Coordinates of C-alpha atoms in Angstrom, one line a residue:
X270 CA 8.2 20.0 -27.1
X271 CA 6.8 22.4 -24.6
X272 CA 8.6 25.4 -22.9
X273 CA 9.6 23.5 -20.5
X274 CA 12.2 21.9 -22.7
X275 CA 14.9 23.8 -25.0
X276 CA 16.4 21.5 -27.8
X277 CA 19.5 23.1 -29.3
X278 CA 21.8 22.2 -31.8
X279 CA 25.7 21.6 -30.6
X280 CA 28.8 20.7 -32.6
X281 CA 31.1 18.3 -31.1
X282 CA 33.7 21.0 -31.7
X283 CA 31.5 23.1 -29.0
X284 CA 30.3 20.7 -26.2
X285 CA 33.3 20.7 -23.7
X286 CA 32.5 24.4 -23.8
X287 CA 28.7 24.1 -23.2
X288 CA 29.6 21.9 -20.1
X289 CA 32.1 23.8 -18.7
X290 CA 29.7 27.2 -19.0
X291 CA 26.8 25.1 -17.3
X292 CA 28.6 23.9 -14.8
X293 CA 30.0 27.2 -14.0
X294 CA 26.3 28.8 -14.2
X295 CA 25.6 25.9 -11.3
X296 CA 23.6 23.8 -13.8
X297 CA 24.4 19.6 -13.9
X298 CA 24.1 17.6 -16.7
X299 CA 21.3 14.9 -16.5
X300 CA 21.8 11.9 -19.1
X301 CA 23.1 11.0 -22.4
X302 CA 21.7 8.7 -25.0
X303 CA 21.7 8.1 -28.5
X304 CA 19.3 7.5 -31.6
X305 CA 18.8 7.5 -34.9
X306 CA 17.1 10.4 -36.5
X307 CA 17.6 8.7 -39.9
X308 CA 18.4 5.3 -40.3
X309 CA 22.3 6.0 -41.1
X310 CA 22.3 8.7 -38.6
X311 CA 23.9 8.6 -35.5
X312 CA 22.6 11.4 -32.8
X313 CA 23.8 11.3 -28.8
X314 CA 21.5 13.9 -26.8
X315 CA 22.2 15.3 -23.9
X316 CA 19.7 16.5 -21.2
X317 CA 21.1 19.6 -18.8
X318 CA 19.5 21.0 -15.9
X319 CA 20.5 24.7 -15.5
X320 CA 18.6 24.9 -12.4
X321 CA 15.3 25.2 -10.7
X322 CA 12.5 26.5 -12.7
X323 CA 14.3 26.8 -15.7
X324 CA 13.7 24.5 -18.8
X325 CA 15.7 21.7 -19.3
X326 CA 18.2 21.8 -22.7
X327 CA 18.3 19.2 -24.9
X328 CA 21.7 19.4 -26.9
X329 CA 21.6 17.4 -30.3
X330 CA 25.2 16.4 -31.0
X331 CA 25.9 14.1 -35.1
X332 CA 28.4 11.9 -34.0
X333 CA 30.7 12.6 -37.2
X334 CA 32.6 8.7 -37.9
X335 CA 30.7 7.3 -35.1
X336 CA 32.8 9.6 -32.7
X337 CA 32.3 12.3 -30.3
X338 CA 34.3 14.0 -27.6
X339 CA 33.9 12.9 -24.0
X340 CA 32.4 14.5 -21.6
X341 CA 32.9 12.1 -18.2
X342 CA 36.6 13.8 -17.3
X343 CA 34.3 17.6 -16.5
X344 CA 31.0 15.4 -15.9
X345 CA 31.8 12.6 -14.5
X346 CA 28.3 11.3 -14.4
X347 CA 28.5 10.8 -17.8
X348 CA 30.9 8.1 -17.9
X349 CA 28.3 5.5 -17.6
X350 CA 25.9 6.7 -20.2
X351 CA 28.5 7.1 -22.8
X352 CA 29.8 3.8 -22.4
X353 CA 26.3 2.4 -22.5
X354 CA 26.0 4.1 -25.7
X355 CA 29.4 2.5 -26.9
X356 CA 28.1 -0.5 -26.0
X357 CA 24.8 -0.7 -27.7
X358 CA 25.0 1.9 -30.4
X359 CA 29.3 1.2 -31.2
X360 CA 30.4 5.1 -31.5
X361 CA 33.5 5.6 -30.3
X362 CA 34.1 8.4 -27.1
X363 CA 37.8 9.9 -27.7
X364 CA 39.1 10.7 -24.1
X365 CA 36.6 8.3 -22.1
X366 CA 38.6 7.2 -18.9
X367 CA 37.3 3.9 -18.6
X368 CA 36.6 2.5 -22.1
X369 CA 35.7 -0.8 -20.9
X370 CA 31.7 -2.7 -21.8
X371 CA 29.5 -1.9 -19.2
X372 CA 26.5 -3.3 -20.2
X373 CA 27.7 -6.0 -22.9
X374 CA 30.0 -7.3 -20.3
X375 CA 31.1 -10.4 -23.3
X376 CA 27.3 -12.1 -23.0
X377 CA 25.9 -10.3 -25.6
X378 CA 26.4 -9.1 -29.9
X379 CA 28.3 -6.5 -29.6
X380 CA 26.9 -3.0 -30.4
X381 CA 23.7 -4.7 -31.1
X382 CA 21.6 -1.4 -31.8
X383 CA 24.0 -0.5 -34.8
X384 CA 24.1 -3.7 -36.1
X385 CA 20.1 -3.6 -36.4
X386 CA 20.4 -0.5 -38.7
X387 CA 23.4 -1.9 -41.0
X388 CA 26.2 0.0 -39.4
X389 CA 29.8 -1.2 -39.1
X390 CA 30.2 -1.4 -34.9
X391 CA 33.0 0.1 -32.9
X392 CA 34.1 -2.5 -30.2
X393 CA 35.0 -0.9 -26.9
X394 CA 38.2 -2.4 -25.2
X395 CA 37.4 -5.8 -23.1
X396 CA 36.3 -5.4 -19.4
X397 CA 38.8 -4.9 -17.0
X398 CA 39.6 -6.1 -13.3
X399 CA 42.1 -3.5 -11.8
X400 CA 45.2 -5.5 -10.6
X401 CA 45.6 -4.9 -6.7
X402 CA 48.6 -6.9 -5.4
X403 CA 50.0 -7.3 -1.9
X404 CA 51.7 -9.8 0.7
X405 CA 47.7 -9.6 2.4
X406 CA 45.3 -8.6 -0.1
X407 CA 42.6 -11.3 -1.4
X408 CA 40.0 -10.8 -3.8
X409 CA 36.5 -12.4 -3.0
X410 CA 33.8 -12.5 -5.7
X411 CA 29.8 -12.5 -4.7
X412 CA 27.5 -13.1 -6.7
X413 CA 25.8 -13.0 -9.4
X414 CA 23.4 -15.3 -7.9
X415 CA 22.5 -14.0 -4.3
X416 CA 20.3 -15.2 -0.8
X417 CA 17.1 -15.3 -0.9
X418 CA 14.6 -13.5 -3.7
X419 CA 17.5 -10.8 -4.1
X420 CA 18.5 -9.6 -7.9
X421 CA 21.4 -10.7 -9.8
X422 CA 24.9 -8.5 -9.1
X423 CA 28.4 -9.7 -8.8
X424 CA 30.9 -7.7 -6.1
X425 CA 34.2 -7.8 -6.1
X426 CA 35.8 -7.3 -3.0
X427 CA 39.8 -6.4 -3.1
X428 CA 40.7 -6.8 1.0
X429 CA 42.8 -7.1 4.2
X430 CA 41.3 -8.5 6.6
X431 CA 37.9 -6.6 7.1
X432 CA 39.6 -3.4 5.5
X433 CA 37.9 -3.4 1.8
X434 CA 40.8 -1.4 -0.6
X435 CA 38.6 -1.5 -3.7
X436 CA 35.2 -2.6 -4.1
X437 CA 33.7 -3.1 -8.0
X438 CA 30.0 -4.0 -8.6
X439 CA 29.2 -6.0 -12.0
X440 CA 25.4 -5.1 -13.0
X441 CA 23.7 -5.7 -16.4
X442 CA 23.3 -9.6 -15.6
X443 CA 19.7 -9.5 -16.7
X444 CA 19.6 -6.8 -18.9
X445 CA 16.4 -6.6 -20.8
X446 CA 16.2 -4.1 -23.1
X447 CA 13.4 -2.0 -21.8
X448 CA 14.2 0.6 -23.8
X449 CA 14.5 -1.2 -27.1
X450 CA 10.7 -3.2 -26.4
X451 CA 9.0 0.2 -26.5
X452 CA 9.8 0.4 -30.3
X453 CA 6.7 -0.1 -33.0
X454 CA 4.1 0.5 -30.3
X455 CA 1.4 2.9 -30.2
X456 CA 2.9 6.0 -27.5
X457 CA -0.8 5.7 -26.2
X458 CA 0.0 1.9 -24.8
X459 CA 3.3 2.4 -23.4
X460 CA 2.7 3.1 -20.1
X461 CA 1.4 -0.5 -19.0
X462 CA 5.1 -1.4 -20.1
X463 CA 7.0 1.3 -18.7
X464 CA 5.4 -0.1 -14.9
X465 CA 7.4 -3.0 -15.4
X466 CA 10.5 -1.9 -15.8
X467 CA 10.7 -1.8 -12.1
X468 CA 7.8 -2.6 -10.1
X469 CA 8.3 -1.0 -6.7
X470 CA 8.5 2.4 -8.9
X471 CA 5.2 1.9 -11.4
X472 CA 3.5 4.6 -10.5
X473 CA 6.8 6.9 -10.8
X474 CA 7.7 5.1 -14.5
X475 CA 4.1 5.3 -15.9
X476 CA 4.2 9.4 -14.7
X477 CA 7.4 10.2 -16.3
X478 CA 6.8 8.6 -19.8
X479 CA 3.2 9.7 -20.3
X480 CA 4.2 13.0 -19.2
X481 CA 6.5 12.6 -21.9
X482 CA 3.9 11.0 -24.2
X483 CA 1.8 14.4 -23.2
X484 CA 4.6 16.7 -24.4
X485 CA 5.1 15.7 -28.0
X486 CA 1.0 15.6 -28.1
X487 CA 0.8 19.0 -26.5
X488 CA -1.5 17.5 -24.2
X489 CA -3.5 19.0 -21.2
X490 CA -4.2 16.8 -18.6
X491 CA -7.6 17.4 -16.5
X492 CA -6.9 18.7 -13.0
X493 CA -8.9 15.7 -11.4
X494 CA -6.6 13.5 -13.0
X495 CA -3.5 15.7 -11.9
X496 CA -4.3 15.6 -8.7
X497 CA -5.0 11.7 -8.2
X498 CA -1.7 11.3 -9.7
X499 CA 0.2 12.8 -7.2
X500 CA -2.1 11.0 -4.6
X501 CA -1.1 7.5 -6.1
X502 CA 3.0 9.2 -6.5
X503 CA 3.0 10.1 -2.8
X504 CA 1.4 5.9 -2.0
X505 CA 3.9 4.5 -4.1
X506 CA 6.2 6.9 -1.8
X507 CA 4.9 5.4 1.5
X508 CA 5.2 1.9 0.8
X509 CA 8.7 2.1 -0.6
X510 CA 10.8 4.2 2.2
X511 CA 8.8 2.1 4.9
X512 CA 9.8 -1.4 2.9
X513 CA 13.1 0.7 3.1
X514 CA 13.4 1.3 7.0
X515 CA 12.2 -2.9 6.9
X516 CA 15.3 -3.8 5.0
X517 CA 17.8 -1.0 6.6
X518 CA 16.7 -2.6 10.1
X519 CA 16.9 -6.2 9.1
X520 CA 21.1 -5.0 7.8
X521 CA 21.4 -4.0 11.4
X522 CA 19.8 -7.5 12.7
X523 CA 17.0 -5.8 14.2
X524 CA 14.5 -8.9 13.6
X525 CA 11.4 -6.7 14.9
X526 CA 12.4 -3.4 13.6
X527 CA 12.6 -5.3 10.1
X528 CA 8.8 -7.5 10.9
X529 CA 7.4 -3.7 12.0
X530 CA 8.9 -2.0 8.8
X531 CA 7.6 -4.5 6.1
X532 CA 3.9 -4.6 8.4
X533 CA 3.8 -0.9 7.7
X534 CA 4.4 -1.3 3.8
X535 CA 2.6 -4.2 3.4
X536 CA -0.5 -2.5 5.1
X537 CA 0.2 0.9 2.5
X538 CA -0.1 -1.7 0.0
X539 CA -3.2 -3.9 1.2
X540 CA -4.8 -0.4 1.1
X541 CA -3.4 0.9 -3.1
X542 CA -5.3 -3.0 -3.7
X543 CA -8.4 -1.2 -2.1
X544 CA -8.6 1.8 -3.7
X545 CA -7.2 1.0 -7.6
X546 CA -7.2 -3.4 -7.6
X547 CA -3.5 -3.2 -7.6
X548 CA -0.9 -3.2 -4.5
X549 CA 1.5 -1.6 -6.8
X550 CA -1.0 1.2 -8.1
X551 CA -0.4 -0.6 -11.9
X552 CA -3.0 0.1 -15.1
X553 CA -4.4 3.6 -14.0
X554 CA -2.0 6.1 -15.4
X555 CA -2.3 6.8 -19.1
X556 CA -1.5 9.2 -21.4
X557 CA -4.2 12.4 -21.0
X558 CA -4.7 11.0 -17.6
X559 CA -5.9 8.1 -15.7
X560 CA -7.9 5.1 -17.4
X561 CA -10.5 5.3 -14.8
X562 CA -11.5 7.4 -12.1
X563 CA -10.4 7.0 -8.0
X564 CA -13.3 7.4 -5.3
X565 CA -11.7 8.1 -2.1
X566 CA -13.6 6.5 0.8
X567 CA -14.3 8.6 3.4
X568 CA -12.6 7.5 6.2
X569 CA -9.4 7.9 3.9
X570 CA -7.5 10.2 5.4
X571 CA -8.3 8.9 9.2
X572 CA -6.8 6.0 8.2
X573 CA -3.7 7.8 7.0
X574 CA -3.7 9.7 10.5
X575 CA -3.4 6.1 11.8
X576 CA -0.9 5.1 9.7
X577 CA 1.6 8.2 10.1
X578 CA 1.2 8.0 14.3
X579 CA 2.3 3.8 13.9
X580 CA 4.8 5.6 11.2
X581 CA 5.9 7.7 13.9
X582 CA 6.0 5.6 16.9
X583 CA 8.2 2.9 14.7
X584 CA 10.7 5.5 13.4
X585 CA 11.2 6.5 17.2
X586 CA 11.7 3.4 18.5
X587 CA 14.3 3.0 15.6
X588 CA 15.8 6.5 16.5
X589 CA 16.2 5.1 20.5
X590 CA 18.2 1.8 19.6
X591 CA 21.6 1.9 19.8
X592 CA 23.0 -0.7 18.5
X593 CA 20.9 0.1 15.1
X594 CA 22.6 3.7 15.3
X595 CA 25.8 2.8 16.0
X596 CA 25.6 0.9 12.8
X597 CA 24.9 3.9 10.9
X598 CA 26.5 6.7 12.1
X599 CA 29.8 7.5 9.7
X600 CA 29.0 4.3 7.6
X601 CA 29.5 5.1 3.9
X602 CA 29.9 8.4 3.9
X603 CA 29.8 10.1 0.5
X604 CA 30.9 14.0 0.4
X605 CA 28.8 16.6 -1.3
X606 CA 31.3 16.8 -4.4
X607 CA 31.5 13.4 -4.9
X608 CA 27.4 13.1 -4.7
X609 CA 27.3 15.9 -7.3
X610 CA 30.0 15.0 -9.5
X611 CA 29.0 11.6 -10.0
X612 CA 25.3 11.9 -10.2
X613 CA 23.7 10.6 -6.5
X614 CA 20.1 11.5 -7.4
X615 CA 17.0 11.2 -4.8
X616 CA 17.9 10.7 -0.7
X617 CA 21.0 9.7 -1.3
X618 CA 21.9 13.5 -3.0
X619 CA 19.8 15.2 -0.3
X620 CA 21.6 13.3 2.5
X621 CA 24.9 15.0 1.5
X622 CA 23.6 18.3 1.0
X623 CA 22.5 18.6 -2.7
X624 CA 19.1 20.7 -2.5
X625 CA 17.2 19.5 -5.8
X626 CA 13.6 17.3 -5.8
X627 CA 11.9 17.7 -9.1
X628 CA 8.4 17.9 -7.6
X629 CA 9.4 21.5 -6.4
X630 CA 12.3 22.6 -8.8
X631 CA 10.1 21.6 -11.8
X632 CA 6.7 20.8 -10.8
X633 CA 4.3 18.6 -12.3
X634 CA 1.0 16.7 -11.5
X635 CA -0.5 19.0 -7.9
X636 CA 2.7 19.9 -6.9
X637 CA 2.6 22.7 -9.0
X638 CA -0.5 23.2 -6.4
X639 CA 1.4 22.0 -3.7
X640 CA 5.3 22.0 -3.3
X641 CA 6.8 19.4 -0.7
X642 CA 8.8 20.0 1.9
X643 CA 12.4 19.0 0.8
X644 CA 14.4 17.2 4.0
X645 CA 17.8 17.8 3.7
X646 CA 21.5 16.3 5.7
X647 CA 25.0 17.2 5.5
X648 CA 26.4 14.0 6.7
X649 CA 26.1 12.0 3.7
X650 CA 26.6 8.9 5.8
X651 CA 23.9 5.7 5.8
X652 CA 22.4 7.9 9.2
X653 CA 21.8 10.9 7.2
X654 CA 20.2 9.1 4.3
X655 CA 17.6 7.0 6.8
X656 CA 17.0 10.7 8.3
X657 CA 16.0 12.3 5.0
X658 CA 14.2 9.1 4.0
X659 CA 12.1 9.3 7.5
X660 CA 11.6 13.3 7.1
X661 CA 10.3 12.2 3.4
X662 CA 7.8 9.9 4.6
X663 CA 6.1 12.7 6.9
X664 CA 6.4 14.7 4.2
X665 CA 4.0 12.5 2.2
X666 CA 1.5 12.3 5.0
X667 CA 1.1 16.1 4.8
X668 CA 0.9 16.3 1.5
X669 CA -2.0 13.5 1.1
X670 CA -3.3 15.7 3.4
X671 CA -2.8 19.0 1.5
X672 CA -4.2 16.9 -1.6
X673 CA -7.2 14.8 -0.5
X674 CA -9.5 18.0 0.3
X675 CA -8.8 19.8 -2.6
X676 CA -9.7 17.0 -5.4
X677 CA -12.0 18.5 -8.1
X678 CA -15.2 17.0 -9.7
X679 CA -14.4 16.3 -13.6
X680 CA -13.0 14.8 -16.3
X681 CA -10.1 12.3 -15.2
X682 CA -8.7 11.7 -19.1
X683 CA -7.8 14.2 -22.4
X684 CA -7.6 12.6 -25.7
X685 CA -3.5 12.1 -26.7
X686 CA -2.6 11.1 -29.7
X687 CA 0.8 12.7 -31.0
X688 CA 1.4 13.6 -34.3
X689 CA 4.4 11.4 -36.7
X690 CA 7.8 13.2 -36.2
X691 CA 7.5 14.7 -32.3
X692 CA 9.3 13.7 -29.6
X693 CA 9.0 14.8 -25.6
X694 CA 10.3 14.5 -22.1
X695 CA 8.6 13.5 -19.4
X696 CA 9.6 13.6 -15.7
X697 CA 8.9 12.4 -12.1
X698 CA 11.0 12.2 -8.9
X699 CA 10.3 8.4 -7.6
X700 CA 11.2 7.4 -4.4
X701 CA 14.8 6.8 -5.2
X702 CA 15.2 9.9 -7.0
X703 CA 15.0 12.0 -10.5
X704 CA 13.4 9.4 -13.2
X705 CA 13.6 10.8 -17.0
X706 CA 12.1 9.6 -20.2
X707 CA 12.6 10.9 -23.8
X708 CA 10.3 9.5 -26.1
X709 CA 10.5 10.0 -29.9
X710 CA 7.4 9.3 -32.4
X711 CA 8.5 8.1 -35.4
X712 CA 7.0 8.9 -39.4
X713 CA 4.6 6.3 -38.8
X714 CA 2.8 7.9 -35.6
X715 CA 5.0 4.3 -33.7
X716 CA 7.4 4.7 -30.6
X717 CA 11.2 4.9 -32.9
X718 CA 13.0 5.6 -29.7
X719 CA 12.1 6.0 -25.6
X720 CA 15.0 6.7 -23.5
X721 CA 14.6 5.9 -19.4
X722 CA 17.1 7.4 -17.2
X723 CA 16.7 5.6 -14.1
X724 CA 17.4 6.9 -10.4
X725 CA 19.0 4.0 -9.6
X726 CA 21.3 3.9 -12.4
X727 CA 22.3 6.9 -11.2
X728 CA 22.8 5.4 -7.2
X729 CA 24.6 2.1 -8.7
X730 CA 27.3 4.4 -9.9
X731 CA 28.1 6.4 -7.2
X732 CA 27.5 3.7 -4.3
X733 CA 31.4 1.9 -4.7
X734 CA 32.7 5.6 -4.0
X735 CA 31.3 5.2 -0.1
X736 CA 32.7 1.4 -0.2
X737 CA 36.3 2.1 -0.7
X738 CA 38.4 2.2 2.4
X739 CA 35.4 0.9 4.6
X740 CA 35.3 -2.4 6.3
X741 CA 33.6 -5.6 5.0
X742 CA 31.1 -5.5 8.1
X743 CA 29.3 -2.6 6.8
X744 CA 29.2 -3.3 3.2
X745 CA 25.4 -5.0 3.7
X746 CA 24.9 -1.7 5.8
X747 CA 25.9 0.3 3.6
X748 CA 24.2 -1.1 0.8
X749 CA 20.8 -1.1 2.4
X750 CA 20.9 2.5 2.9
X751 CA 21.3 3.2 -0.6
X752 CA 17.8 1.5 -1.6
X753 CA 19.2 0.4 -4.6
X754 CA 16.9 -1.5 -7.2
X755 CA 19.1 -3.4 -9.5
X756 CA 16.4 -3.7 -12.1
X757 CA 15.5 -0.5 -12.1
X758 CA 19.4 0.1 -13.3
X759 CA 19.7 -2.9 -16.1
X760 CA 16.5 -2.4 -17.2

């Protein structure tokens, strides 16, 4: 690993300490995940942020029995990857405060990583269904299968009336094991499969595992090839928060506002089919760079000036129609503690007042060249996460601008080939937030273990803390301000 990354040895006897020091410093914890650095040897790591331009620590825990302390009552973030890791790798978390399968919700083996390597699993406790009883109260179930082309989630819904008292999602329906198909390849390939883990965030998911990829190599990517990247980052960005405004408007049953918002993305991506062959900017980012090279035509970034003022003149007319902001004001409001303790990542953080964007707290591609502008709102309602996502998409426009006249002549690819027995971490801050791999080369030069923390893992489990106490009118609201991708969380 780079300096960019610390990896240091912890005790289970010591981690309730390291947490509670970080937390205290101001640092958050990231993820959690586990692997096997021998094939009877259970390892959870956990990746902590201390802050903004300081390296990220990787703490190596042995999980001694197949147990370990948990973490989730001081991080509560943390809940969700531990009982993933329960789940798929059977260790047991002593003090976990919801014990129950998240992703092996009974339609799967149970612990099916451990089982694969001869261990005996640990079976968490069976889901659970709080009990909320009343003279009023109904329960109505949605899902899994949903209108139109939209992905596979149940809701349960515990109500009066339109008052909603609890509100639990159920996720994992299609669960494909992203993380497990990397395994046996060559790191040099992975990227064309880490694009398809969730499509409308390619670009993001091919950056963050090659970067990854780059760090166990040692790799040093040509500035050319830095540079484009962040071009086809900031694209990926466009097409995604105006698809976004398209959907929000369409919740509020603006019919126009919704045909306007999807014109504006569709046209973002009729141009990335121009400039690479693909509308979702797929097979260009490798490892040491880009697999071929990107000429810019020269009316480029005019056509981005006419883009932004149709860009501008849409959000406006959004901004002056009642009804779509009465919709939005105080709808799902989630506080600043609650964003932070439970992980909101992307908009949704920066709505509610959490300052962090990885592009400027820990730079990569040009914007180590050239930091973004980082929109913020206290609100933390669905208005205040629409107004950060609209600031955002200005944002890009000025920094296509920053980075179109200042592309280089030269190289667009390094040779990358890591070495058996490395391992690295990558990074990149998609359009729904902080995206994380950790990718581990095995003895035989193969992928043993890749690790994806996903923004919208991340969203998913902090979304049912703004739908408490809210009213079942808002829910679709509510939800679309999240822009939530429910494949980019089962992966």
């Amino acid at each position: 690993m780079n300096g960019t990354t610390e990896k240091i040895d912890v005790r289970p006897s010591a981690l309730a300490g390291k947490v509670e020091q970080l937390l205290a410093d101001g640092g958050r914890m990231q993820m959690a995940y586990a692997w096997f650095p021998q094939p009877d040897r259970v390892q959870v790591r956990y990746l902590a942020s201390p802050g903004a331009r300081q390296p990220f620590q990787l703490w190596c825990c042995d999980a001694v029995d197949a147990t370990l302390p948990s973490l989730a009552t001081q991080a509560p973030l943390l809940s969700w990857y531990e009982r993933e890791i329960q789940d798929l790798y059977g260790l047991r978390f002593d003090g976990l405060p919801m014990p129950h399968p998240l992703v092996a919700g009974g339609w799967t083996e149970a612990s099916p990583l451990v089982n694969a390597h001869g261990m005996q699993a640990c079976l968490s406790a069976p889901g659970h269904v709080p009990g909320i009883h009343g003279s009023d109260v109904q329960l109505l179930s949605s899902g899994p299968v949903r209108a139109g082309v939209v992905e596979s989630a149940q809701h349960l819904f515990f109500y009066v009336g339109e008052a909603i008292l609890h509100y639990q999602p159920r996720l994992f329906f299609k669960h494909r094991g992203m993380e497990r198909a990397f395994e046996g390849h060559d790191p040099r390939s992975g990227a064309t499969l880490a694009e398809r883990v969730s499509g409308i965030g390619s670009v993001a998911h091919a950056l963050a595992y090659c970067q990854a990829v780059e760090d166990a190599a040692g790799c040093e990517v040509p500035k050319r090839a830095q540079q484009l990247r962040a071009v086809l980052a900031e694209l990926e960005r466009l097409y995604n928060h105006l698809y976004y405004f398209g959907h929000l408007a369409d919740a509020t049953t603006l019919k126009v506002g919704h045909a306007e918002g999807v014109l504006l993305a569709e046209r973002v991506k009729q141009l990335n089919a121009r400039l690479t062959g693909s509308r979702f900017l797929r097979n260009l980012v490798t490892p040491g760079g880009l697999r071929r090279d990107i000429e810019l035509p020269r009316d480029f970034l005019h056509t981005m000036y006419l883009l932004r003022e149709q860009t501008n003149s849409y959000l406006k007319q959004l901004e002056r129609t009642t009804s779509y902001l009465d919709r939005l004001i105080t709808t799902g409001v989630l506080s600043r503690q609650v964003a932070f303790d439970q992980g909101a990542t992307g908009p949704v953080e920066r709505a509610s007042g959490l300052d962090r964007d990885l592009r400027r707290d820990h730079p990569y591609a040009a914007y180590a060249w050239h930091a973004p502008d980082v929109p913020l709102a206290e609100e933390g309602d669905a208005y205040a996460r629409a107004k950060v996502r609209a600031a955002e998409l200005r944002a890009s426009f000025q920094l296509l601008d920053a980075f179109v006249p200042t592309l280089v002549d030269g190289p667009i690819r390094a040779e990358c080939r890591p070495a058996p027995g490395v391992e690295g971490l990558g990074w990149a801050e998609s359009p729904r937030g902080s995206l994380f791999y950790a990718v581990h080369v095995g003895a035989d030069g193969k992928l043993a273990r890749v690790k994806i923390k996903s923004p919208s893992f991340s969203n998913w489990r902090v979304f049912p803390f703004t739908v408490h106490r809210t009213n079942m009118m808002d829910f679709a609201i509510n939800e679309a301000s999240f822009g939530l991708s429910i494949a980019g969380c089962d992966r």
